[in-house]
């Protein structure tokens, strides 16, 4: 019994660490990602039960394309708000809604261009939906989705990240409820409409909340400590680096399809979705780091160490379950997935461990506005992952992609650690 008090004290110390605002908010964002993934899967299960496969297929393509364009159109303004909103003082409201407007206009233009050109690059989709309805859907829904994406960054920036899981839970359940209503009235477009109506309602609710939280503008308007030029320079570097990150995270499925075929691509999609969930842990913790340290860059080093430690505390146990159990996990999806993707899933999950170092460095660079790091680190990862994957796939198959992910992330992580060690000694 004498060890009990010591064990209890250690447990209390661990829990106290998670109660610190930075780590609490990071954990809330991780929880939000998990809830969105799980209930999002339930949404598509319900849709598959209520509607014919062809309707589900067209709607899934519509929504996937719209969300991809919407995320790209936000121009990494979310990260800019994480960095600048905490220090914008009484001009924060103006900064937030300016970013909303820029992102929404960019999204409307991008959505309209896609819809107008769908006859060339997505003729099947245009034929299934119709040119007019397709254009209306993308012009109206893409800006709404872009604002929906940005607002989670705003909530994090104003230290309200604990609302994000609740927001996304309500959004996910509202989509399912609206889907059921659409099925009851036999509305063929219920899937797409339920998605965008739920999005619009959540955007309105969160916007109303932010109007209460963000400080009202002074009369006359106060001089903002955040200069538009600083935001533009930050966004240009962060967006460029994001292109390299997207090339790895979203381009690999296409490379697998082209190189190994549709069946292997199906396996890669399932395995990567599981492993990418681990990547989202360090991403959520990194967002919270920027929001809490932007106004006090001197605290960055300690905050970054805390981010790495707690990200690893969540990722390592998950990896220790996934790696030995990769075959069993994939067997849930079918024998083909277990036979072809076990090694890939194990290696891709392990690559999330060095990615903790890489992600923490990137979010630290956002605090310090180190544009060379924001571009250079993602570029290095892309160069060390994509070409080796293309070389290894013909001989190792999907395992070659796993090797490229693990080695590429590890090399960049080691380089970052060496750089930190040298800078501390200097």
PDB file of C-alpha atoms in Angstrom, residues 3-241:
ATOM      1  CA  UNK A   3       3.179   2.922  -3.282  1.00  0.00           C
ATOM      2  CA  UNK A   4      -0.433   4.018  -3.721  1.00  0.00           C
ATOM      3  CA  UNK A   5       0.071   7.663  -2.735  1.00  0.00           C
ATOM      4  CA  UNK A   6       3.058   7.995  -5.100  1.00  0.00           C
ATOM      5  CA  UNK A   7       1.078   6.432  -7.941  1.00  0.00           C
ATOM      6  CA  UNK A   8      -1.866   8.693  -7.242  1.00  0.00           C
ATOM      7  CA  UNK A   9       0.404  11.737  -7.247  1.00  0.00           C
ATOM      8  CA  UNK A  10       1.879  10.771 -10.617  1.00  0.00           C
ATOM      9  CA  UNK A  11      -1.612  10.293 -12.055  1.00  0.00           C
ATOM     10  CA  UNK A  12      -2.685  13.698 -10.750  1.00  0.00           C
ATOM     11  CA  UNK A  13       0.424  15.292 -12.261  1.00  0.00           C
ATOM     12  CA  UNK A  14      -0.348  13.742 -15.650  1.00  0.00           C
ATOM     13  CA  UNK A  15      -3.980  14.887 -15.530  1.00  0.00           C
ATOM     14  CA  UNK A  16      -2.930  18.361 -14.418  1.00  0.00           C
ATOM     15  CA  UNK A  17      -0.697  18.593 -17.479  1.00  0.00           C
ATOM     16  CA  UNK A  18      -3.651  17.877 -19.753  1.00  0.00           C
ATOM     17  CA  UNK A  19      -5.724  20.512 -17.932  1.00  0.00           C
ATOM     18  CA  UNK A  20      -3.284  23.231 -19.016  1.00  0.00           C
ATOM     19  CA  UNK A  21      -5.165  25.413 -21.540  1.00  0.00           C
ATOM     20  CA  UNK A  22      -2.835  24.689 -24.460  1.00  0.00           C
ATOM     21  CA  UNK A  23      -3.013  20.903 -24.068  1.00  0.00           C
ATOM     22  CA  UNK A  24      -6.709  20.919 -23.150  1.00  0.00           C
ATOM     23  CA  UNK A  25      -7.531  22.760 -26.363  1.00  0.00           C
ATOM     24  CA  UNK A  26      -5.278  20.476 -28.387  1.00  0.00           C
ATOM     25  CA  UNK A  27      -7.011  17.437 -26.938  1.00  0.00           C
ATOM     26  CA  UNK A  28     -10.386  18.984 -27.812  1.00  0.00           C
ATOM     27  CA  UNK A  29      -9.303  19.333 -31.453  1.00  0.00           C
ATOM     28  CA  UNK A  30      -8.070  15.729 -31.511  1.00  0.00           C
ATOM     29  CA  UNK A  31     -11.410  14.604 -30.062  1.00  0.00           C
ATOM     30  CA  UNK A  32     -13.228  16.639 -32.702  1.00  0.00           C
ATOM     31  CA  UNK A  33     -11.318  14.901 -35.510  1.00  0.00           C
ATOM     32  CA  UNK A  34     -12.190  11.504 -34.060  1.00  0.00           C
ATOM     33  CA  UNK A  35     -15.879  12.315 -33.660  1.00  0.00           C
ATOM     34  CA  UNK A  36     -16.071  13.711 -37.186  1.00  0.00           C
ATOM     35  CA  UNK A  37     -14.466  10.594 -38.655  1.00  0.00           C
ATOM     36  CA  UNK A  38     -16.652   8.114 -36.770  1.00  0.00           C
ATOM     37  CA  UNK A  39     -19.989   9.871 -37.198  1.00  0.00           C
ATOM     38  CA  UNK A  40     -19.045  10.820 -40.755  1.00  0.00           C
ATOM     39  CA  UNK A  41     -18.739   7.125 -41.546  1.00  0.00           C
ATOM     40  CA  UNK A  42     -22.157   6.553 -39.947  1.00  0.00           C
ATOM     41  CA  UNK A  43     -23.628   9.246 -42.210  1.00  0.00           C
ATOM     42  CA  UNK A  44     -22.539   7.366 -45.325  1.00  0.00           C
ATOM     43  CA  UNK A  45     -23.776   4.065 -43.907  1.00  0.00           C
ATOM     44  CA  UNK A  46     -27.227   5.645 -43.416  1.00  0.00           C
ATOM     45  CA  UNK A  47     -27.095   7.172 -46.903  1.00  0.00           C
ATOM     46  CA  UNK A  48     -26.240   3.791 -48.409  1.00  0.00           C
ATOM     47  CA  UNK A  49     -29.239   2.238 -46.639  1.00  0.00           C
ATOM     48  CA  UNK A  50     -31.712   4.936 -47.705  1.00  0.00           C
ATOM     49  CA  UNK A  51     -30.678   5.656 -51.297  1.00  0.00           C
ATOM     50  CA  UNK A  52     -29.673   3.633 -54.386  1.00  0.00           C
ATOM     51  CA  UNK A  53     -25.928   3.127 -55.035  1.00  0.00           C
ATOM     52  CA  UNK A  54     -25.919   5.409 -58.101  1.00  0.00           C
ATOM     53  CA  UNK A  55     -27.410   8.290 -56.087  1.00  0.00           C
ATOM     54  CA  UNK A  56     -24.914   7.738 -53.266  1.00  0.00           C
ATOM     55  CA  UNK A  57     -22.031   7.588 -55.735  1.00  0.00           C
ATOM     56  CA  UNK A  58     -22.929  10.860 -57.471  1.00  0.00           C
ATOM     57  CA  UNK A  59     -23.597  12.630 -54.152  1.00  0.00           C
ATOM     58  CA  UNK A  60     -20.330  11.408 -52.676  1.00  0.00           C
ATOM     59  CA  UNK A  61     -18.453  12.741 -55.698  1.00  0.00           C
ATOM     60  CA  UNK A  62     -20.268  16.081 -55.438  1.00  0.00           C
ATOM     61  CA  UNK A  63     -19.495  16.494 -51.750  1.00  0.00           C
ATOM     62  CA  UNK A  64     -15.899  15.241 -51.978  1.00  0.00           C
ATOM     63  CA  UNK A  65     -15.127  17.612 -54.831  1.00  0.00           C
ATOM     64  CA  UNK A  66     -16.840  20.544 -53.145  1.00  0.00           C
ATOM     65  CA  UNK A  67     -15.017  20.015 -49.851  1.00  0.00           C
ATOM     66  CA  UNK A  68     -11.659  19.677 -51.619  1.00  0.00           C
ATOM     67  CA  UNK A  69     -12.205  22.940 -53.519  1.00  0.00           C
ATOM     68  CA  UNK A  70     -13.472  24.620 -50.352  1.00  0.00           C
ATOM     69  CA  UNK A  71     -10.405  23.626 -48.340  1.00  0.00           C
ATOM     70  CA  UNK A  72      -8.045  24.748 -51.113  1.00  0.00           C
ATOM     71  CA  UNK A  73      -9.918  28.051 -51.521  1.00  0.00           C
ATOM     72  CA  UNK A  74      -9.434  29.048 -47.881  1.00  0.00           C
ATOM     73  CA  UNK A  75      -5.811  29.783 -48.903  1.00  0.00           C
ATOM     74  CA  UNK A  76      -4.460  28.717 -45.492  1.00  0.00           C
ATOM     75  CA  UNK A  77      -6.194  31.742 -43.975  1.00  0.00           C
ATOM     76  CA  UNK A  78      -7.099  29.486 -41.057  1.00  0.00           C
ATOM     77  CA  UNK A  79      -3.444  29.192 -40.075  1.00  0.00           C
ATOM     78  CA  UNK A  80      -3.062  32.948 -40.525  1.00  0.00           C
ATOM     79  CA  UNK A  81      -5.918  33.539 -38.083  1.00  0.00           C
ATOM     80  CA  UNK A  82      -4.317  31.136 -35.597  1.00  0.00           C
ATOM     81  CA  UNK A  83      -1.180  33.257 -35.739  1.00  0.00           C
ATOM     82  CA  UNK A  84      -2.574  36.792 -35.950  1.00  0.00           C
ATOM     83  CA  UNK A  85      -6.030  36.822 -34.333  1.00  0.00           C
ATOM     84  CA  UNK A  86      -4.606  36.335 -30.782  1.00  0.00           C
ATOM     85  CA  UNK A  87      -2.488  39.493 -31.215  1.00  0.00           C
ATOM     86  CA  UNK A  88      -4.935  41.596 -33.273  1.00  0.00           C
ATOM     87  CA  UNK A  89      -6.523  43.082 -30.133  1.00  0.00           C
ATOM     88  CA  UNK A  90      -9.646  45.121 -30.977  1.00  0.00           C
ATOM     89  CA  UNK A  91      -9.126  44.664 -34.713  1.00  0.00           C
ATOM     90  CA  UNK A  92      -9.578  40.888 -34.395  1.00  0.00           C
ATOM     91  CA  UNK A  93     -13.198  41.026 -35.555  1.00  0.00           C
ATOM     92  CA  UNK A  94     -12.238  42.942 -38.692  1.00  0.00           C
ATOM     93  CA  UNK A  95      -9.398  40.504 -39.401  1.00  0.00           C
ATOM     94  CA  UNK A  96     -11.641  37.452 -38.981  1.00  0.00           C
ATOM     95  CA  UNK A  97     -14.446  38.682 -41.218  1.00  0.00           C
ATOM     96  CA  UNK A  98     -12.015  39.956 -43.826  1.00  0.00           C
ATOM     97  CA  UNK A  99     -10.567  36.455 -44.023  1.00  0.00           C
ATOM     98  CA  UNK A 100     -14.104  35.062 -44.228  1.00  0.00           C
ATOM     99  CA  UNK A 101     -14.842  37.363 -47.167  1.00  0.00           C
ATOM    100  CA  UNK A 102     -11.591  36.607 -49.023  1.00  0.00           C
ATOM    101  CA  UNK A 103     -12.016  32.871 -48.558  1.00  0.00           C
ATOM    102  CA  UNK A 104     -15.692  32.932 -49.561  1.00  0.00           C
ATOM    103  CA  UNK A 105     -15.031  34.926 -52.743  1.00  0.00           C
ATOM    104  CA  UNK A 106     -12.131  32.660 -53.707  1.00  0.00           C
ATOM    105  CA  UNK A 107     -14.320  29.613 -53.056  1.00  0.00           C
ATOM    106  CA  UNK A 108     -17.222  30.967 -55.126  1.00  0.00           C
ATOM    107  CA  UNK A 109     -14.894  31.655 -58.044  1.00  0.00           C
ATOM    108  CA  UNK A 110     -13.177  28.271 -57.757  1.00  0.00           C
ATOM    109  CA  UNK A 111     -16.489  26.438 -57.427  1.00  0.00           C
ATOM    110  CA  UNK A 112     -17.951  28.310 -60.387  1.00  0.00           C
ATOM    111  CA  UNK A 113     -14.920  27.580 -62.563  1.00  0.00           C
ATOM    112  CA  UNK A 114     -15.130  23.886 -61.728  1.00  0.00           C
ATOM    113  CA  UNK A 115     -18.869  23.761 -62.495  1.00  0.00           C
ATOM    114  CA  UNK A 116     -18.550  25.678 -65.753  1.00  0.00           C
ATOM    115  CA  UNK A 117     -15.727  23.431 -66.936  1.00  0.00           C
ATOM    116  CA  UNK A 118     -17.311  20.202 -65.722  1.00  0.00           C
ATOM    117  CA  UNK A 119     -18.265  19.344 -69.312  1.00  0.00           C
ATOM    118  CA  UNK A 120     -14.551  18.880 -69.995  1.00  0.00           C
ATOM    119  CA  UNK A 121     -13.156  17.377 -66.766  1.00  0.00           C
ATOM    120  CA  UNK A 122     -16.246  15.820 -65.157  1.00  0.00           C
ATOM    121  CA  UNK A 123     -18.786  15.120 -67.937  1.00  0.00           C
ATOM    122  CA  UNK A 124     -20.357  12.173 -66.113  1.00  0.00           C
ATOM    123  CA  UNK A 125     -21.035  14.341 -63.077  1.00  0.00           C
ATOM    124  CA  UNK A 126     -22.555  17.085 -65.208  1.00  0.00           C
ATOM    125  CA  UNK A 127     -24.792  14.602 -67.004  1.00  0.00           C
ATOM    126  CA  UNK A 128     -25.947  13.056 -63.730  1.00  0.00           C
ATOM    127  CA  UNK A 129     -26.788  16.355 -62.031  1.00  0.00           C
ATOM    128  CA  UNK A 130     -27.417  18.797 -64.874  1.00  0.00           C
ATOM    129  CA  UNK A 131     -25.365  21.864 -65.818  1.00  0.00           C
ATOM    130  CA  UNK A 132     -27.598  24.385 -64.013  1.00  0.00           C
ATOM    131  CA  UNK A 133     -28.013  22.532 -60.710  1.00  0.00           C
ATOM    132  CA  UNK A 134     -24.305  21.659 -60.721  1.00  0.00           C
ATOM    133  CA  UNK A 135     -23.293  25.311 -61.096  1.00  0.00           C
ATOM    134  CA  UNK A 136     -25.761  26.410 -58.423  1.00  0.00           C
ATOM    135  CA  UNK A 137     -24.524  23.779 -55.993  1.00  0.00           C
ATOM    136  CA  UNK A 138     -20.846  24.661 -56.331  1.00  0.00           C
ATOM    137  CA  UNK A 139     -21.258  28.451 -56.394  1.00  0.00           C
ATOM    138  CA  UNK A 140     -23.454  28.405 -53.268  1.00  0.00           C
ATOM    139  CA  UNK A 141     -22.043  25.512 -51.243  1.00  0.00           C
ATOM    140  CA  UNK A 142     -18.281  25.973 -51.700  1.00  0.00           C
ATOM    141  CA  UNK A 143     -18.108  29.420 -49.972  1.00  0.00           C
ATOM    142  CA  UNK A 144     -20.225  28.098 -47.100  1.00  0.00           C
ATOM    143  CA  UNK A 145     -17.876  25.155 -46.652  1.00  0.00           C
ATOM    144  CA  UNK A 146     -14.816  27.418 -46.781  1.00  0.00           C
ATOM    145  CA  UNK A 147     -16.182  29.573 -43.956  1.00  0.00           C
ATOM    146  CA  UNK A 148     -17.068  26.396 -42.050  1.00  0.00           C
ATOM    147  CA  UNK A 149     -13.429  25.268 -42.321  1.00  0.00           C
ATOM    148  CA  UNK A 150     -12.040  28.655 -41.279  1.00  0.00           C
ATOM    149  CA  UNK A 151     -14.317  29.057 -38.264  1.00  0.00           C
ATOM    150  CA  UNK A 152     -12.746  26.130 -36.392  1.00  0.00           C
ATOM    151  CA  UNK A 153      -9.414  27.933 -36.617  1.00  0.00           C
ATOM    152  CA  UNK A 154     -11.077  31.094 -35.312  1.00  0.00           C
ATOM    153  CA  UNK A 155     -12.555  29.275 -32.324  1.00  0.00           C
ATOM    154  CA  UNK A 156      -9.105  27.870 -31.560  1.00  0.00           C
ATOM    155  CA  UNK A 157      -7.457  31.273 -31.982  1.00  0.00           C
ATOM    156  CA  UNK A 158      -9.825  32.909 -29.467  1.00  0.00           C
ATOM    157  CA  UNK A 159      -9.252  30.086 -26.962  1.00  0.00           C
ATOM    158  CA  UNK A 160     -12.653  28.454 -27.526  1.00  0.00           C
ATOM    159  CA  UNK A 161     -11.371  25.183 -28.992  1.00  0.00           C
ATOM    160  CA  UNK A 162     -13.427  23.152 -26.524  1.00  0.00           C
ATOM    161  CA  UNK A 163     -16.499  24.223 -28.512  1.00  0.00           C
ATOM    162  CA  UNK A 164     -15.162  22.614 -31.711  1.00  0.00           C
ATOM    163  CA  UNK A 165     -16.030  18.982 -30.757  1.00  0.00           C
ATOM    164  CA  UNK A 166     -19.564  20.023 -29.786  1.00  0.00           C
ATOM    165  CA  UNK A 167     -19.944  22.029 -33.004  1.00  0.00           C
ATOM    166  CA  UNK A 168     -18.848  19.124 -35.180  1.00  0.00           C
ATOM    167  CA  UNK A 169     -20.963  16.638 -33.209  1.00  0.00           C
ATOM    168  CA  UNK A 170     -24.084  18.755 -33.774  1.00  0.00           C
ATOM    169  CA  UNK A 171     -23.144  19.171 -37.441  1.00  0.00           C
ATOM    170  CA  UNK A 172     -22.729  15.423 -37.933  1.00  0.00           C
ATOM    171  CA  UNK A 173     -26.005  14.536 -36.201  1.00  0.00           C
ATOM    172  CA  UNK A 174     -27.880  17.328 -37.993  1.00  0.00           C
ATOM    173  CA  UNK A 175     -26.733  15.965 -41.353  1.00  0.00           C
ATOM    174  CA  UNK A 176     -28.106  12.532 -40.494  1.00  0.00           C
ATOM    175  CA  UNK A 177     -31.430  13.980 -39.300  1.00  0.00           C
ATOM    176  CA  UNK A 178     -31.853  16.029 -42.475  1.00  0.00           C
ATOM    177  CA  UNK A 179     -30.902  12.980 -44.524  1.00  0.00           C
ATOM    178  CA  UNK A 180     -33.739  11.035 -42.903  1.00  0.00           C
ATOM    179  CA  UNK A 181     -36.202  13.831 -43.647  1.00  0.00           C
ATOM    180  CA  UNK A 182     -35.101  13.863 -47.272  1.00  0.00           C
ATOM    181  CA  UNK A 183     -35.600  10.114 -47.544  1.00  0.00           C
ATOM    182  CA  UNK A 184     -39.104  10.376 -46.058  1.00  0.00           C
ATOM    183  CA  UNK A 185     -40.186  12.834 -48.742  1.00  0.00           C
ATOM    184  CA  UNK A 186     -38.352  10.841 -51.454  1.00  0.00           C
ATOM    185  CA  UNK A 187     -36.062  13.745 -52.370  1.00  0.00           C
ATOM    186  CA  UNK A 188     -33.285  12.453 -54.632  1.00  0.00           C
ATOM    187  CA  UNK A 189     -30.918  15.310 -53.805  1.00  0.00           C
ATOM    188  CA  UNK A 190     -31.241  14.816 -50.049  1.00  0.00           C
ATOM    189  CA  UNK A 191     -27.624  13.755 -49.520  1.00  0.00           C
ATOM    190  CA  UNK A 192     -26.047  16.884 -51.005  1.00  0.00           C
ATOM    191  CA  UNK A 193     -28.736  19.209 -49.632  1.00  0.00           C
ATOM    192  CA  UNK A 194     -28.593  17.750 -46.101  1.00  0.00           C
ATOM    193  CA  UNK A 195     -24.825  18.284 -46.069  1.00  0.00           C
ATOM    194  CA  UNK A 196     -24.906  21.907 -47.165  1.00  0.00           C
ATOM    195  CA  UNK A 197     -27.977  22.930 -45.130  1.00  0.00           C
ATOM    196  CA  UNK A 198     -26.382  21.515 -41.975  1.00  0.00           C
ATOM    197  CA  UNK A 199     -23.177  23.369 -42.829  1.00  0.00           C
ATOM    198  CA  UNK A 200     -25.015  26.661 -43.348  1.00  0.00           C
ATOM    199  CA  UNK A 201     -26.890  26.355 -40.049  1.00  0.00           C
ATOM    200  CA  UNK A 202     -23.685  25.685 -38.108  1.00  0.00           C
ATOM    201  CA  UNK A 203     -21.921  28.592 -39.832  1.00  0.00           C
ATOM    202  CA  UNK A 204     -24.744  30.932 -38.828  1.00  0.00           C
ATOM    203  CA  UNK A 205     -24.711  29.706 -35.236  1.00  0.00           C
ATOM    204  CA  UNK A 206     -20.922  29.988 -34.819  1.00  0.00           C
ATOM    205  CA  UNK A 207     -20.845  33.386 -36.550  1.00  0.00           C
ATOM    206  CA  UNK A 208     -23.447  34.668 -34.092  1.00  0.00           C
ATOM    207  CA  UNK A 209     -21.352  33.299 -31.229  1.00  0.00           C
ATOM    208  CA  UNK A 210     -18.160  34.918 -32.570  1.00  0.00           C
ATOM    209  CA  UNK A 211     -19.902  38.277 -32.835  1.00  0.00           C
ATOM    210  CA  UNK A 212     -20.416  38.050 -29.083  1.00  0.00           C
ATOM    211  CA  UNK A 213     -16.885  36.811 -28.311  1.00  0.00           C
ATOM    212  CA  UNK A 214     -14.771  38.979 -30.609  1.00  0.00           C
ATOM    213  CA  UNK A 215     -14.240  42.528 -29.322  1.00  0.00           C
ATOM    214  CA  UNK A 216     -16.309  45.198 -31.025  1.00  0.00           C
ATOM    215  CA  UNK A 217     -14.448  47.710 -33.136  1.00  0.00           C
ATOM    216  CA  UNK A 218     -13.551  50.999 -31.515  1.00  0.00           C
ATOM    217  CA  UNK A 219     -14.934  54.271 -32.853  1.00  0.00           C
ATOM    218  CA  UNK A 220     -12.871  55.617 -34.487  1.00  0.00           C
ATOM    219  CA  UNK A 221     -11.288  52.323 -35.648  1.00  0.00           C
ATOM    220  CA  UNK A 222      -8.166  51.436 -33.715  1.00  0.00           C
ATOM    221  CA  UNK A 223      -4.892  50.995 -35.565  1.00  0.00           C
ATOM    222  CA  UNK A 224      -4.401  47.276 -35.975  1.00  0.00           C
ATOM    223  CA  UNK A 225      -1.139  45.753 -34.712  1.00  0.00           C
ATOM    224  CA  UNK A 226      -1.488  43.236 -37.571  1.00  0.00           C
ATOM    225  CA  UNK A 227      -0.472  44.639 -40.955  1.00  0.00           C
ATOM    226  CA  UNK A 228      -2.089  43.226 -44.114  1.00  0.00           C
ATOM    227  CA  UNK A 229       1.369  42.854 -45.653  1.00  0.00           C
ATOM    228  CA  UNK A 230       2.463  40.575 -42.800  1.00  0.00           C
ATOM    229  CA  UNK A 231      -0.616  38.406 -43.239  1.00  0.00           C
ATOM    230  CA  UNK A 232      -0.119  38.230 -47.013  1.00  0.00           C
ATOM    231  CA  UNK A 233       3.537  37.209 -46.687  1.00  0.00           C
ATOM    232  CA  UNK A 234       2.660  34.588 -44.093  1.00  0.00           C
ATOM    233  CA  UNK A 235      -0.176  33.169 -46.203  1.00  0.00           C
ATOM    234  CA  UNK A 236       1.932  33.018 -49.385  1.00  0.00           C
ATOM    235  CA  UNK A 237       4.609  30.927 -47.663  1.00  0.00           C
ATOM    236  CA  UNK A 238       2.185  28.756 -45.695  1.00  0.00           C
ATOM    237  CA  UNK A 239       0.006  28.098 -48.752  1.00  0.00           C
ATOM    238  CA  UNK A 240       3.044  27.157 -50.845  1.00  0.00           C
ATOM    239  CA  UNK A 241       4.217  24.732 -48.177  1.00  0.00           C
TER     240      UNK A 241
END
